[in-house]
Amino acid sequence: MAAALGLVVAESWKLALPALHRFGAAFVVSAAWDPTQDSFGALPFLLGTLVTSAEAMALALPVGLGAAIFLSEMAPPRLRAFVRFPIEMLAAIPSVVVGLWGLFVLAPPLRDHVEPLFARTGLPIFAGTPVGVGLLAAGLVLAVMVLPTVTSLSLEALTAVPRAQREGFYALGATRWETVRRGVLPAARSGLFGAAVLALGRALGETMAVAMVVGNSPDMPRSLLSTGSTLASVIANEFTEAVSDLHQAALAELGLLLLGVTLLLSIAGRLLMRRAVR
Amino acid sequence: MTAAPPRASPFRRRRRAFVDSAMTWLCGACIAIALLPLASLLFMVVARGAGAMSWTFLTHLPKPVGETGGGVGNGLVGSALILGVAAVIALPAGVGAGLYLAARGDGATGRAVRFLAEVLSGAPSVVVGIAVYALLVRPMHRFSAVAGGLALAILMLPMLARATEEAVRMVPRDLFEASLALGVAEWRSSLWVVARTALGGITTAGCLALARAAGETAPLLFTALGNAFWNVRPDQPTASLPVQIFDYAVSPYPDWQRQAWGAALVLLLLVAVLNAVARIATRARLPGGA
C-alpha cells in the first residue's frame, strides 16, 4: 500500500521534473497555456477547478444535507431503506456515463433555456454566449456526482448523534425542526464538516464527467457561461497528445498540484469524520 | 408534540408549527431533487441505449468513420483483459493487506497502513494514470493492457484492503484461537480458518472493487490507450468500454454518439451485475444478513 502511494508520487514527480525546473513557482500564477510556444501556466485550470467545485458544493451541500436530515430524522424507517439504496446507487454509476448524460441531456436545455435567462440578468458572471457546455454545466454535473457522498456521509454523522439528545429536546417541548436545528445539527457539526470536505476532495479530482461538459478551452474563464478546463480535465484531454516533453511535464505538474490538494483535503476530512463518529 | 412553553401566545405556537412543517417539506423536496438526476440518467441510458443494442453491436469491431454500424466487441474483450490483469495484481495484495490488518493491525504499523489506504483512496484517478504512464508506458515505449491493469489495481487496492479487513473482523476470534490451540501456525490459521470463513465477505469486496474499476476511464486514457481492433495480448494497446464511450460521446458523428449510449447501457449492466453478485455473496455466507 505504502509502495503504491510512494510510487504514484515519485513517478509523477519524475515526469514533472522538466517543468518544475523550467518554470518554478511562476507556474501556478501564470495564465499562459500555449503548447506550441512552450509556455505553460496553471492559473486557468486552477481557477476552473475552483469555480466548478465551488458551484458543485453550493448546490450539493444544502440538497444533500436536507436529504440526510429527512432520512435520519423525519422519514419512516421503511421509506428510509427504500430511498437510501438509489442514492447510493448513484455513486456506483461510472463517471463517463454521467458525463454522457451531462453532454446530451443536460447541456442542450441549458443552452436553449436556462443560460439565456441568466444572461438576461446582465450580471458579469453570466456574460457571454450560451453554448451549453462550460463551467456552469460542469458544476451541475459535479453536483450530481458528489451528492451521494454528501448525503451518505451526512447521514452517518447524523445517526451517530445519541438518541437521548433528541429526546431531551422533545421533552422540553421543542418541535421536530427545533430539535434538528438546535439539538442534532450542532452535535453532528464536525461530522457534517468532514462530509463536506471529503465531497470537495472528490469534486476536485473528478475527471471524465467534467472533461466531457466543461468545453475544454485553455483560456482564462470569463464567466460561468464560458468554456474552461479543470486540472483533471486538461490532463485527460492533452496528455496522450502532448506535443513535447515539456508539455507532458507541465501536465504532470498539474497532476501533482491536484494530488497535493486532494490528499490534504482527504486527510482533513477523515480526521474530522473520525472525531465525529467516535 | 408541540407542547406550549409558558406564556406562549397562540400566534407564536402556530408559527413554530408552521416552520416545522415547512422544513419537513423542504427536506422531503431535497430527496426528490437528489433522485431526479438519477431517474433521468437511468431512463435516458436505457431508452437510448436499447436502440443501439443488437447482437452485432456486442460482437463486432467498430466501423471506420463514415460507415454506420459496427460494435464494441473489442471494447468488451479489452475491458475483460484489463480487469483480469488488475484482479491478478490487486486481489492477492489487497486481500493480503486486509488479512494482515485484521490479524495484527492494532499497533502503530497497522494504523499507518490503514491511514495510507485512506489517503490512497482519495487520490484522483487521472494522477494514478500519469504515474503508471511514467513507470511502464514510457520505458516500454508502448501503451498496454498491463499498464491499464496496474493503474486499475492501484485504485482497487485500498478498497479491497479495507473491505477484507471488515469481513475478516466479523469472524469470531474464538475460531482463530481454537485453531491456534490445535497447534496450527498463526499464518495458516489466518489463511485456512479465518479467511475461509470470511470468504463471502471477501468475494463481496472483490466484486465491489471490480465494479468500481470497470467504470474507470481517466487512468486508462494514457495507459491502455485504446485500439480499433481485436487484441488479447497484454503488452499491446487495448480497447476498453469506458474509453470507447468517451471517444464516441465527444465525437461529432451521430452514429457514434448513438453507440456511446449503447455502450453506456452495457457498462451499467456490467456494473449492476457485479454489484448484485457482491450482495448475493455476502448473503449466502451470513444468513440473516449479519
Coordinates of C-alpha atoms in Angstrom, one line a residue:
Chain A
M1 CA 0.0 0.0 0.0
A2 CA 2.7 2.4 1.0
A3 CA 4.7 1.3 -2.0
A4 CA 1.7 2.1 -4.3
L5 CA 1.3 5.6 -2.8
G6 CA 5.0 6.3 -2.9
L7 CA 5.1 5.1 -6.5
V8 CA 2.3 7.4 -7.5
V9 CA 4.0 10.4 -6.0
A10 CA 7.6 9.5 -7.1
E11 CA 6.7 8.7 -10.7
S12 CA 4.6 11.8 -11.3
W13 CA 7.4 13.8 -9.7
K14 CA 9.9 12.3 -12.1
L15 CA 7.8 13.1 -15.1
A16 CA 7.1 16.7 -13.9
L17 CA 10.8 17.5 -13.2
P18 CA 11.5 19.4 -16.5
A19 CA 8.5 21.7 -15.9
L20 CA 9.4 22.2 -12.2
H21 CA 12.9 23.2 -13.3
R22 CA 11.8 25.4 -16.1
F23 CA 9.0 27.4 -14.5
G24 CA 9.5 27.2 -10.8
A25 CA 6.9 28.9 -8.6
A26 CA 5.7 31.1 -11.5
F27 CA 3.9 28.0 -12.9
V28 CA 1.0 28.4 -10.5
V29 CA 0.4 32.1 -11.2
S30 CA 0.9 32.2 -15.0
A31 CA -2.1 32.3 -17.2
A32 CA -0.4 31.5 -20.4
W33 CA -1.0 27.9 -21.7
D34 CA 0.2 27.5 -25.2
P35 CA 1.9 24.2 -26.0
T36 CA 3.1 25.4 -29.4
Q37 CA 5.0 28.2 -27.8
D38 CA 6.3 26.1 -24.9
S39 CA 4.7 28.4 -22.4
F40 CA 2.7 26.8 -19.6
G41 CA 0.9 28.2 -16.6
A42 CA -1.6 26.6 -14.3
L43 CA -3.8 29.5 -13.4
P44 CA -6.7 28.9 -15.9
F45 CA -7.0 25.4 -14.7
L46 CA -6.7 26.2 -11.0
L47 CA -9.5 28.8 -11.5
G48 CA -11.6 26.4 -13.5
T49 CA -11.3 23.7 -10.8
L50 CA -12.1 26.2 -8.1
V51 CA -15.1 27.6 -9.8
T52 CA -16.7 24.3 -10.8
S53 CA -16.1 22.7 -7.4
A54 CA -17.4 25.7 -5.5
E55 CA -20.5 25.6 -7.7
A56 CA -21.0 21.9 -7.1
M57 CA -20.6 22.3 -3.3
A58 CA -23.0 25.3 -3.3
L59 CA -25.6 23.1 -4.9
A60 CA -24.9 19.7 -3.4
L61 CA -24.3 20.7 0.2
P62 CA -27.8 22.1 1.0
V63 CA -29.6 19.4 -1.0
G64 CA -27.5 16.5 0.4
L65 CA -27.8 17.8 3.9
G66 CA -31.6 18.3 3.5
A67 CA -31.9 14.8 2.2
A68 CA -29.8 13.4 5.0
I69 CA -31.9 15.2 7.6
F70 CA -35.1 13.9 6.1
L71 CA -33.8 10.3 6.0
S72 CA -32.4 10.3 9.5
E73 CA -35.0 12.5 11.4
M74 CA -38.2 12.6 9.5
A75 CA -38.7 9.6 7.2
P76 CA -40.4 6.5 8.4
P77 CA -37.9 3.6 8.5
R78 CA -39.3 1.8 5.6
L79 CA -39.1 4.8 3.3
R80 CA -35.5 5.3 4.6
A81 CA -34.3 1.9 3.4
F82 CA -36.2 2.4 0.2
V83 CA -34.6 5.8 -0.7
R84 CA -31.1 5.1 0.6
F85 CA -30.5 2.4 -1.9
P86 CA -31.0 4.5 -5.1
I87 CA -28.9 7.4 -3.7
E88 CA -26.1 5.0 -3.0
M89 CA -26.6 3.5 -6.5
L90 CA -25.9 7.0 -8.0
A91 CA -22.4 6.7 -6.5
A92 CA -21.8 3.4 -8.4
I93 CA -22.5 4.9 -11.8
P94 CA -19.3 5.3 -13.8
S95 CA -18.3 8.9 -14.4
V96 CA -18.2 8.6 -18.2
V97 CA -21.8 7.7 -18.1
V98 CA -22.7 10.7 -16.0
G99 CA -20.7 12.8 -18.5
L100 CA -22.6 11.3 -21.4
W101 CA -25.8 12.3 -19.7
G102 CA -24.5 15.8 -19.0
L103 CA -23.4 16.3 -22.6
F104 CA -26.6 15.1 -24.3
V105 CA -29.3 15.5 -21.8
L106 CA -28.3 18.4 -19.5
A107 CA -26.3 20.7 -21.8
P108 CA -28.9 21.3 -24.6
P109 CA -31.7 22.7 -22.4
L110 CA -29.1 24.7 -20.5
R111 CA -28.0 26.3 -23.7
D112 CA -31.5 26.9 -25.1
H113 CA -33.5 27.9 -22.0
V114 CA -31.5 28.3 -18.7
E115 CA -28.4 30.2 -19.8
P116 CA -30.2 32.8 -21.9
L117 CA -32.3 33.5 -18.8
F118 CA -29.2 34.0 -16.7
A119 CA -27.6 36.1 -19.4
R120 CA -30.6 38.5 -19.4
T121 CA -29.8 39.4 -15.8
G122 CA -26.8 41.3 -17.1
L123 CA -24.6 40.2 -14.3
P124 CA -20.9 40.0 -15.3
I125 CA -20.7 36.3 -14.0
F126 CA -23.3 35.4 -16.7
A127 CA -21.6 37.3 -19.5
G128 CA -21.0 35.7 -22.9
T129 CA -22.8 33.5 -25.4
P130 CA -24.8 30.5 -24.1
V131 CA -23.2 27.4 -25.5
G132 CA -24.4 24.7 -23.1
V133 CA -21.1 23.2 -22.3
G134 CA -18.9 25.2 -19.9
L135 CA -18.2 25.9 -16.3
L136 CA -21.9 26.1 -15.3
A137 CA -22.7 22.7 -16.8
A138 CA -19.5 21.2 -15.3
G139 CA -20.5 22.4 -11.9
L140 CA -24.0 20.9 -12.2
V141 CA -22.6 17.6 -13.3
L142 CA -20.2 17.6 -10.4
A143 CA -23.0 18.4 -8.0
V144 CA -24.9 15.3 -9.2
M145 CA -21.7 13.3 -8.7
V146 CA -20.9 14.4 -5.2
L147 CA -24.5 14.4 -4.0
P148 CA -24.4 10.7 -2.9
T149 CA -21.1 11.3 -1.0
V150 CA -22.6 14.3 0.9
T151 CA -25.9 12.5 1.6
S152 CA -24.5 9.2 2.9
L153 CA -21.7 10.7 4.9
S154 CA -24.0 13.4 6.5
L155 CA -26.5 10.6 7.3
E156 CA -23.7 8.7 9.0
A157 CA -22.8 11.8 11.1
L158 CA -26.5 12.5 12.0
T159 CA -27.2 8.9 13.0
A160 CA -24.2 9.0 15.3
V161 CA -25.8 11.6 17.5
P162 CA -27.2 9.9 20.6
R163 CA -30.9 9.3 20.8
A164 CA -31.0 10.9 24.3
Q165 CA -30.0 14.2 22.7
R166 CA -33.2 14.3 20.7
E167 CA -35.4 13.0 23.5
G168 CA -34.1 15.8 25.7
F169 CA -35.2 18.4 23.2
Y170 CA -38.6 16.8 22.7
A171 CA -39.1 16.7 26.5
L172 CA -38.5 20.4 26.6
G173 CA -41.3 20.9 24.1
A174 CA -39.3 21.6 21.0
T175 CA -40.9 20.9 17.6
R176 CA -39.2 18.4 15.4
W177 CA -37.4 21.1 13.4
E178 CA -36.2 22.9 16.5
T179 CA -34.8 19.6 17.8
V180 CA -32.9 19.1 14.5
R181 CA -31.8 22.7 14.3
R182 CA -30.6 23.2 17.9
G183 CA -30.1 19.6 19.1
V184 CA -28.9 17.4 16.3
L185 CA -27.1 19.6 13.8
P186 CA -24.7 21.2 16.4
A187 CA -23.9 17.8 17.8
A188 CA -23.1 16.4 14.4
R189 CA -21.2 19.5 13.3
S190 CA -17.7 18.1 12.9
G191 CA -19.0 15.0 11.1
L192 CA -21.0 17.2 8.7
F193 CA -18.0 19.4 8.1
G194 CA -15.9 16.2 7.4
A195 CA -18.5 15.1 4.9
A196 CA -18.3 18.4 3.1
V197 CA -14.5 18.3 3.0
L198 CA -14.5 14.7 1.6
A199 CA -17.1 15.6 -1.0
L200 CA -15.0 18.6 -2.1
G201 CA -11.9 16.3 -2.5
R202 CA -14.0 14.2 -4.8
A203 CA -15.2 17.1 -6.8
L204 CA -11.7 18.5 -7.3
G205 CA -10.4 15.2 -8.6
E206 CA -13.3 14.2 -10.8
T207 CA -12.1 13.9 -14.3
M208 CA -14.2 12.3 -17.1
A209 CA -17.6 13.8 -16.5
V210 CA -16.0 17.2 -16.3
A211 CA -13.8 16.7 -19.3
M212 CA -17.0 15.9 -21.3
V213 CA -19.0 19.0 -20.4
V214 CA -16.6 21.8 -19.5
G215 CA -15.8 22.8 -23.0
N216 CA -12.0 22.3 -22.7
S217 CA -10.6 25.7 -23.5
P218 CA -7.2 26.6 -22.0
D219 CA -8.1 30.3 -21.7
M220 CA -8.9 32.1 -18.5
P221 CA -12.6 31.7 -17.9
R222 CA -14.5 35.0 -18.0
S223 CA -17.9 34.0 -16.6
L224 CA -19.9 30.9 -15.6
L225 CA -21.2 30.6 -19.1
S226 CA -17.8 30.4 -20.7
T227 CA -15.9 27.3 -21.5
G228 CA -12.9 26.3 -19.5
S229 CA -10.9 23.5 -18.1
T230 CA -10.0 22.0 -14.8
L231 CA -6.7 20.5 -13.6
A232 CA -8.1 17.0 -14.1
S233 CA -9.8 17.6 -17.4
V234 CA -6.9 19.2 -19.1
I235 CA -4.7 16.2 -18.2
A236 CA -7.2 13.8 -19.6
N237 CA -7.5 15.7 -22.8
E238 CA -4.0 16.7 -23.6
F239 CA -1.7 14.1 -22.0
T240 CA -1.7 11.5 -24.8
E241 CA -1.4 14.2 -27.4
A242 CA 1.3 16.2 -25.7
V243 CA 3.4 17.9 -28.3
S244 CA 6.7 17.9 -26.4
D245 CA 8.3 16.5 -23.3
L246 CA 7.9 19.9 -21.6
H247 CA 4.2 19.9 -22.4
Q248 CA 3.9 16.4 -20.8
A249 CA 6.0 17.6 -17.8
A250 CA 3.7 20.6 -17.3
L251 CA 0.6 18.3 -17.4
A252 CA 2.3 16.0 -14.8
E253 CA 3.0 19.0 -12.6
L254 CA -0.7 19.9 -12.8
G255 CA -1.3 16.4 -11.7
L256 CA 1.0 16.8 -8.7
L257 CA -0.8 20.0 -7.7
L258 CA -4.1 18.2 -7.9
L259 CA -2.7 15.3 -5.9
G260 CA -1.4 17.5 -3.2
V261 CA -4.6 19.4 -2.7
T262 CA -6.9 16.4 -2.7
L263 CA -4.6 14.4 -0.4
L264 CA -4.6 17.3 2.1
L265 CA -8.4 17.5 1.9
S266 CA -9.0 13.8 2.3
I267 CA -6.7 13.6 5.3
A268 CA -8.5 16.6 6.9
G269 CA -11.9 15.1 6.1
R270 CA -11.1 11.7 7.5
L271 CA -9.8 13.2 10.8
L272 CA -13.0 15.3 11.2
M273 CA -15.2 12.3 10.4
R274 CA -13.3 10.1 12.9
R275 CA -13.7 12.6 15.7
A276 CA -17.4 12.9 14.9
V277 CA -18.3 9.2 14.8
R278 CA -16.4 8.3 18.0
Chain B
M1 CA -45.6 17.1 20.2
T2 CA -45.6 20.9 20.3
A3 CA -46.3 21.4 24.0
A4 CA -46.5 25.2 24.5
P5 CA -43.8 26.8 26.6
P6 CA -45.0 29.1 29.4
R7 CA -46.8 32.3 28.4
A8 CA -46.6 31.4 24.7
S9 CA -49.1 33.2 22.5
P10 CA -51.2 31.0 20.2
F11 CA -49.7 33.0 17.3
R12 CA -46.2 32.0 18.3
R13 CA -47.2 28.4 18.7
R14 CA -48.8 28.4 15.2
R15 CA -45.7 29.9 13.8
R16 CA -43.4 27.2 15.3
A17 CA -45.7 24.5 13.9
F18 CA -45.6 26.2 10.5
V19 CA -41.8 26.4 10.4
D20 CA -41.7 22.7 11.5
S21 CA -43.9 21.5 8.7
A22 CA -42.3 23.8 6.1
M23 CA -38.8 22.4 6.9
T24 CA -40.2 18.9 6.8
W25 CA -41.5 19.6 3.3
L26 CA -38.2 21.3 2.3
C27 CA -36.1 18.3 3.4
G28 CA -38.5 16.0 1.6
A29 CA -38.1 18.1 -1.5
C30 CA -34.3 17.7 -1.2
I31 CA -34.8 13.9 -1.6
A32 CA -36.8 14.4 -4.7
I33 CA -34.2 16.8 -6.1
A34 CA -31.5 14.2 -5.3
L35 CA -33.4 11.4 -7.0
L36 CA -34.3 13.4 -10.1
P37 CA -30.9 13.2 -12.0
L38 CA -30.7 9.5 -11.2
A39 CA -34.1 8.8 -12.6
S40 CA -33.4 10.9 -15.7
L41 CA -30.0 9.3 -16.2
L42 CA -31.2 5.7 -15.9
F43 CA -34.2 6.4 -18.2
M44 CA -32.0 8.0 -20.9
V45 CA -29.4 5.3 -20.8
V46 CA -32.0 2.6 -21.1
A47 CA -34.1 4.4 -23.7
R48 CA -31.3 5.5 -26.0
G49 CA -29.1 2.5 -25.2
A50 CA -31.7 0.0 -26.1
G51 CA -31.9 1.4 -29.6
A52 CA -28.3 0.7 -30.3
M53 CA -28.4 -2.8 -28.8
S54 CA -28.1 -5.8 -31.1
W55 CA -26.0 -8.9 -31.4
T56 CA -23.8 -7.2 -34.0
F57 CA -23.2 -4.3 -31.6
L58 CA -21.9 -6.7 -28.9
T59 CA -19.7 -8.8 -31.1
H60 CA -18.3 -6.7 -33.9
L61 CA -15.4 -4.3 -34.3
P62 CA -16.1 -0.5 -34.7
K63 CA -16.6 0.6 -38.3
P64 CA -14.4 3.4 -39.7
V65 CA -15.7 6.9 -39.6
G66 CA -18.5 7.4 -42.2
E67 CA -19.8 3.9 -42.2
T68 CA -22.7 3.2 -39.9
G69 CA -23.0 0.1 -37.8
G70 CA -20.2 -1.8 -36.1
G71 CA -19.9 -2.6 -32.4
V72 CA -18.0 -2.6 -29.3
G73 CA -16.9 -6.3 -29.2
N74 CA -13.3 -5.4 -28.9
G75 CA -14.0 -3.0 -26.0
L76 CA -15.8 -5.8 -24.1
V77 CA -12.9 -8.2 -24.6
G78 CA -10.4 -5.4 -23.8
S79 CA -12.2 -4.4 -20.6
A80 CA -12.2 -8.0 -19.6
L81 CA -8.5 -8.4 -20.3
I82 CA -7.6 -5.2 -18.4
L83 CA -9.8 -6.1 -15.4
G84 CA -8.3 -9.6 -15.4
V85 CA -4.8 -8.1 -15.1
A86 CA -6.0 -5.7 -12.4
A87 CA -7.6 -8.5 -10.4
V88 CA -4.4 -10.7 -10.7
I89 CA -2.4 -7.8 -9.3
A90 CA -4.8 -6.3 -6.7
L91 CA -6.5 -9.4 -5.3
P92 CA -3.5 -11.0 -3.6
A93 CA -2.1 -7.7 -2.5
G94 CA -5.3 -6.2 -1.3
V95 CA -6.7 -9.3 0.4
G96 CA -3.3 -10.0 2.0
A97 CA -3.1 -6.4 3.4
G98 CA -6.7 -6.8 4.7
L99 CA -5.8 -10.1 6.5
Y100 CA -2.7 -8.5 8.0
L101 CA -4.7 -5.5 9.2
A102 CA -7.4 -7.8 10.8
A103 CA -4.8 -10.1 12.5
R104 CA -2.1 -7.7 13.6
G105 CA -3.5 -4.3 12.7
D106 CA -3.9 -2.8 16.1
G107 CA -0.4 -1.5 16.5
A108 CA 1.3 1.5 15.0
T109 CA 2.1 -0.3 11.7
G110 CA -1.5 -1.2 11.3
R111 CA -2.7 2.3 11.9
A112 CA -0.1 3.6 9.4
V113 CA -1.2 1.2 6.7
R114 CA -4.9 2.0 7.3
F115 CA -4.1 5.7 7.1
L116 CA -2.2 5.2 3.9
A117 CA -5.0 3.2 2.4
E118 CA -7.4 6.1 3.2
V119 CA -5.1 8.6 1.7
L120 CA -4.5 6.5 -1.4
S121 CA -8.3 6.1 -1.9
G122 CA -8.6 9.9 -2.1
A123 CA -6.0 10.2 -4.9
P124 CA -7.6 11.3 -8.2
S125 CA -7.6 8.5 -10.7
V126 CA -6.0 10.6 -13.5
V127 CA -2.9 11.1 -11.4
V128 CA -2.6 7.4 -10.9
G129 CA -2.7 7.2 -14.7
I130 CA 0.1 9.6 -15.0
A131 CA 2.2 7.6 -12.6
V132 CA 1.7 4.3 -14.4
Y133 CA 2.5 6.1 -17.7
A134 CA 5.8 7.2 -16.3
L135 CA 6.5 3.8 -14.7
L136 CA 5.5 1.4 -17.6
V137 CA 4.4 3.1 -20.7
R138 CA 7.4 5.4 -21.2
P139 CA 10.1 2.8 -20.6
M140 CA 8.3 0.2 -22.7
H141 CA 7.5 2.8 -25.4
R142 CA 4.1 1.2 -25.7
F143 CA 0.6 1.6 -24.3
S144 CA -0.5 -1.8 -23.0
A145 CA -3.2 -3.7 -21.2
V146 CA -0.7 -4.4 -18.4
A147 CA -0.3 -0.7 -17.8
G148 CA -4.0 -0.2 -17.7
G149 CA -4.5 -3.1 -15.4
L150 CA -1.8 -1.8 -13.0
A151 CA -3.5 1.6 -12.8
L152 CA -6.8 0.0 -12.0
A153 CA -5.2 -2.3 -9.5
I154 CA -3.7 0.7 -7.6
L155 CA -7.2 2.1 -7.4
M156 CA -8.7 -1.2 -6.2
L157 CA -6.1 -1.8 -3.5
P158 CA -7.3 0.4 -0.7
M159 CA -11.0 -0.6 -1.2
L160 CA -10.0 -4.3 -1.1
A161 CA -7.9 -4.0 1.9
R162 CA -10.5 -2.1 4.0
A163 CA -13.4 -4.4 2.9
T164 CA -11.4 -7.6 3.5
E165 CA -10.4 -6.3 6.9
E166 CA -14.0 -5.7 7.8
A167 CA -15.1 -9.1 6.6
V168 CA -12.4 -10.9 8.5
R169 CA -13.1 -9.0 11.7
M170 CA -16.6 -10.3 11.6
V171 CA -15.3 -13.9 12.1
P172 CA -15.4 -14.8 15.8
R173 CA -12.0 -14.6 17.4
D174 CA -12.7 -18.0 19.1
L175 CA -12.4 -19.7 15.8
F176 CA -8.9 -18.3 15.3
E177 CA -7.9 -19.2 18.8
A178 CA -9.3 -22.7 18.5
S179 CA -7.1 -23.2 15.5
L180 CA -4.1 -21.9 17.3
A181 CA -4.9 -24.2 20.3
L182 CA -4.8 -27.2 17.9
G183 CA -1.2 -26.2 17.2
V184 CA -1.8 -24.7 13.7
A185 CA 0.7 -22.0 12.9
E186 CA -0.6 -18.4 13.0
W187 CA -0.4 -17.7 9.3
R188 CA -2.1 -21.0 8.5
S189 CA -4.9 -20.3 10.9
S190 CA -5.3 -16.9 9.4
L191 CA -5.4 -18.2 5.9
W192 CA -7.2 -21.5 6.1
V193 CA -9.6 -20.9 9.0
V194 CA -10.3 -17.2 9.2
A195 CA -10.1 -16.3 5.6
R196 CA -12.2 -19.3 4.5
T197 CA -14.9 -18.3 6.9
A198 CA -14.9 -14.8 5.6
L199 CA -14.8 -15.9 2.0
G200 CA -18.2 -14.5 1.3
G201 CA -17.3 -11.1 2.6
I202 CA -14.0 -11.2 0.6
T203 CA -15.9 -12.1 -2.6
T204 CA -18.1 -9.1 -2.0
A205 CA -15.1 -6.8 -1.5
G206 CA -13.6 -8.1 -4.8
C207 CA -16.8 -7.6 -6.8
L208 CA -17.3 -4.1 -5.5
A209 CA -13.7 -3.2 -6.3
L210 CA -14.0 -4.7 -9.8
A211 CA -17.3 -2.9 -10.3
R212 CA -15.6 0.4 -9.5
A213 CA -12.6 -0.3 -11.6
A214 CA -14.8 -1.4 -14.6
G215 CA -16.1 2.1 -15.0
E216 CA -12.8 3.9 -14.5
T217 CA -11.9 5.8 -17.6
A218 CA -9.3 8.5 -16.8
P219 CA -6.4 6.3 -15.9
L220 CA -6.9 4.1 -19.0
L221 CA -6.6 7.0 -21.4
F222 CA -2.8 7.1 -21.2
T223 CA -2.1 3.5 -20.0
A224 CA -4.2 1.1 -22.1
L225 CA -5.0 3.9 -24.6
G226 CA -7.5 2.1 -26.9
N227 CA -7.4 0.0 -30.0
A228 CA -9.8 -0.2 -33.0
F229 CA -9.1 -3.9 -33.5
W230 CA -9.2 -7.1 -31.5
N231 CA -6.5 -7.6 -29.0
V232 CA -5.8 -10.2 -26.4
R233 CA -2.1 -9.6 -25.9
P234 CA -1.4 -7.9 -22.6
D235 CA 1.6 -6.0 -24.0
Q236 CA -0.4 -4.2 -26.7
P237 CA -2.7 -1.1 -26.6
T238 CA -6.1 -2.3 -25.7
A239 CA -9.6 -1.0 -26.2
S240 CA -12.0 -0.7 -23.2
L241 CA -15.7 0.0 -22.9
P242 CA -15.4 3.3 -20.8
V243 CA -12.8 4.8 -23.2
Q244 CA -15.0 3.9 -26.2
I245 CA -17.9 5.6 -24.5
F246 CA -15.8 8.7 -24.0
D247 CA -14.4 8.7 -27.6
Y248 CA -17.8 8.1 -29.1
A249 CA -19.6 10.7 -27.0
V250 CA -17.2 13.6 -27.8
S251 CA -17.1 12.7 -31.5
P252 CA -19.1 14.8 -33.9
Y253 CA -20.7 11.7 -35.6
P254 CA -24.4 10.9 -34.7
D255 CA -23.9 7.2 -35.3
W256 CA -21.0 7.1 -32.9
Q257 CA -23.0 9.1 -30.3
R258 CA -25.8 6.6 -30.7
Q259 CA -23.3 3.8 -30.0
A260 CA -22.0 5.7 -26.9
W261 CA -25.4 5.3 -25.4
G262 CA -25.4 1.6 -26.3
A263 CA -22.0 1.1 -24.7
A264 CA -23.1 3.0 -21.6
L265 CA -26.0 0.6 -21.2
V266 CA -23.7 -2.4 -21.5
L267 CA -21.3 -0.8 -18.9
L268 CA -24.1 -0.1 -16.5
L269 CA -25.4 -3.6 -16.8
L270 CA -21.9 -4.9 -16.1
V271 CA -21.6 -2.8 -13.0
A272 CA -25.0 -3.8 -11.8
V273 CA -24.3 -7.5 -12.2
L274 CA -21.0 -7.1 -10.3
N275 CA -22.9 -5.3 -7.5
A276 CA -25.6 -7.9 -7.4
V277 CA -23.0 -10.7 -7.2
A278 CA -21.4 -8.8 -4.3
R279 CA -24.7 -8.7 -2.4
I280 CA -25.5 -12.3 -3.0
A281 CA -22.0 -13.5 -2.0
T282 CA -22.4 -11.9 1.5
R283 CA -26.0 -13.1 2.0
A284 CA -25.1 -16.7 1.1
R285 CA -22.4 -16.8 3.8
L286 CA -24.1 -14.9 6.5
P287 CA -27.7 -15.9 6.9
G288 CA -29.8 -13.2 8.5
G289 CA -27.7 -10.5 6.9
A290 CA -25.5 -10.1 10.0

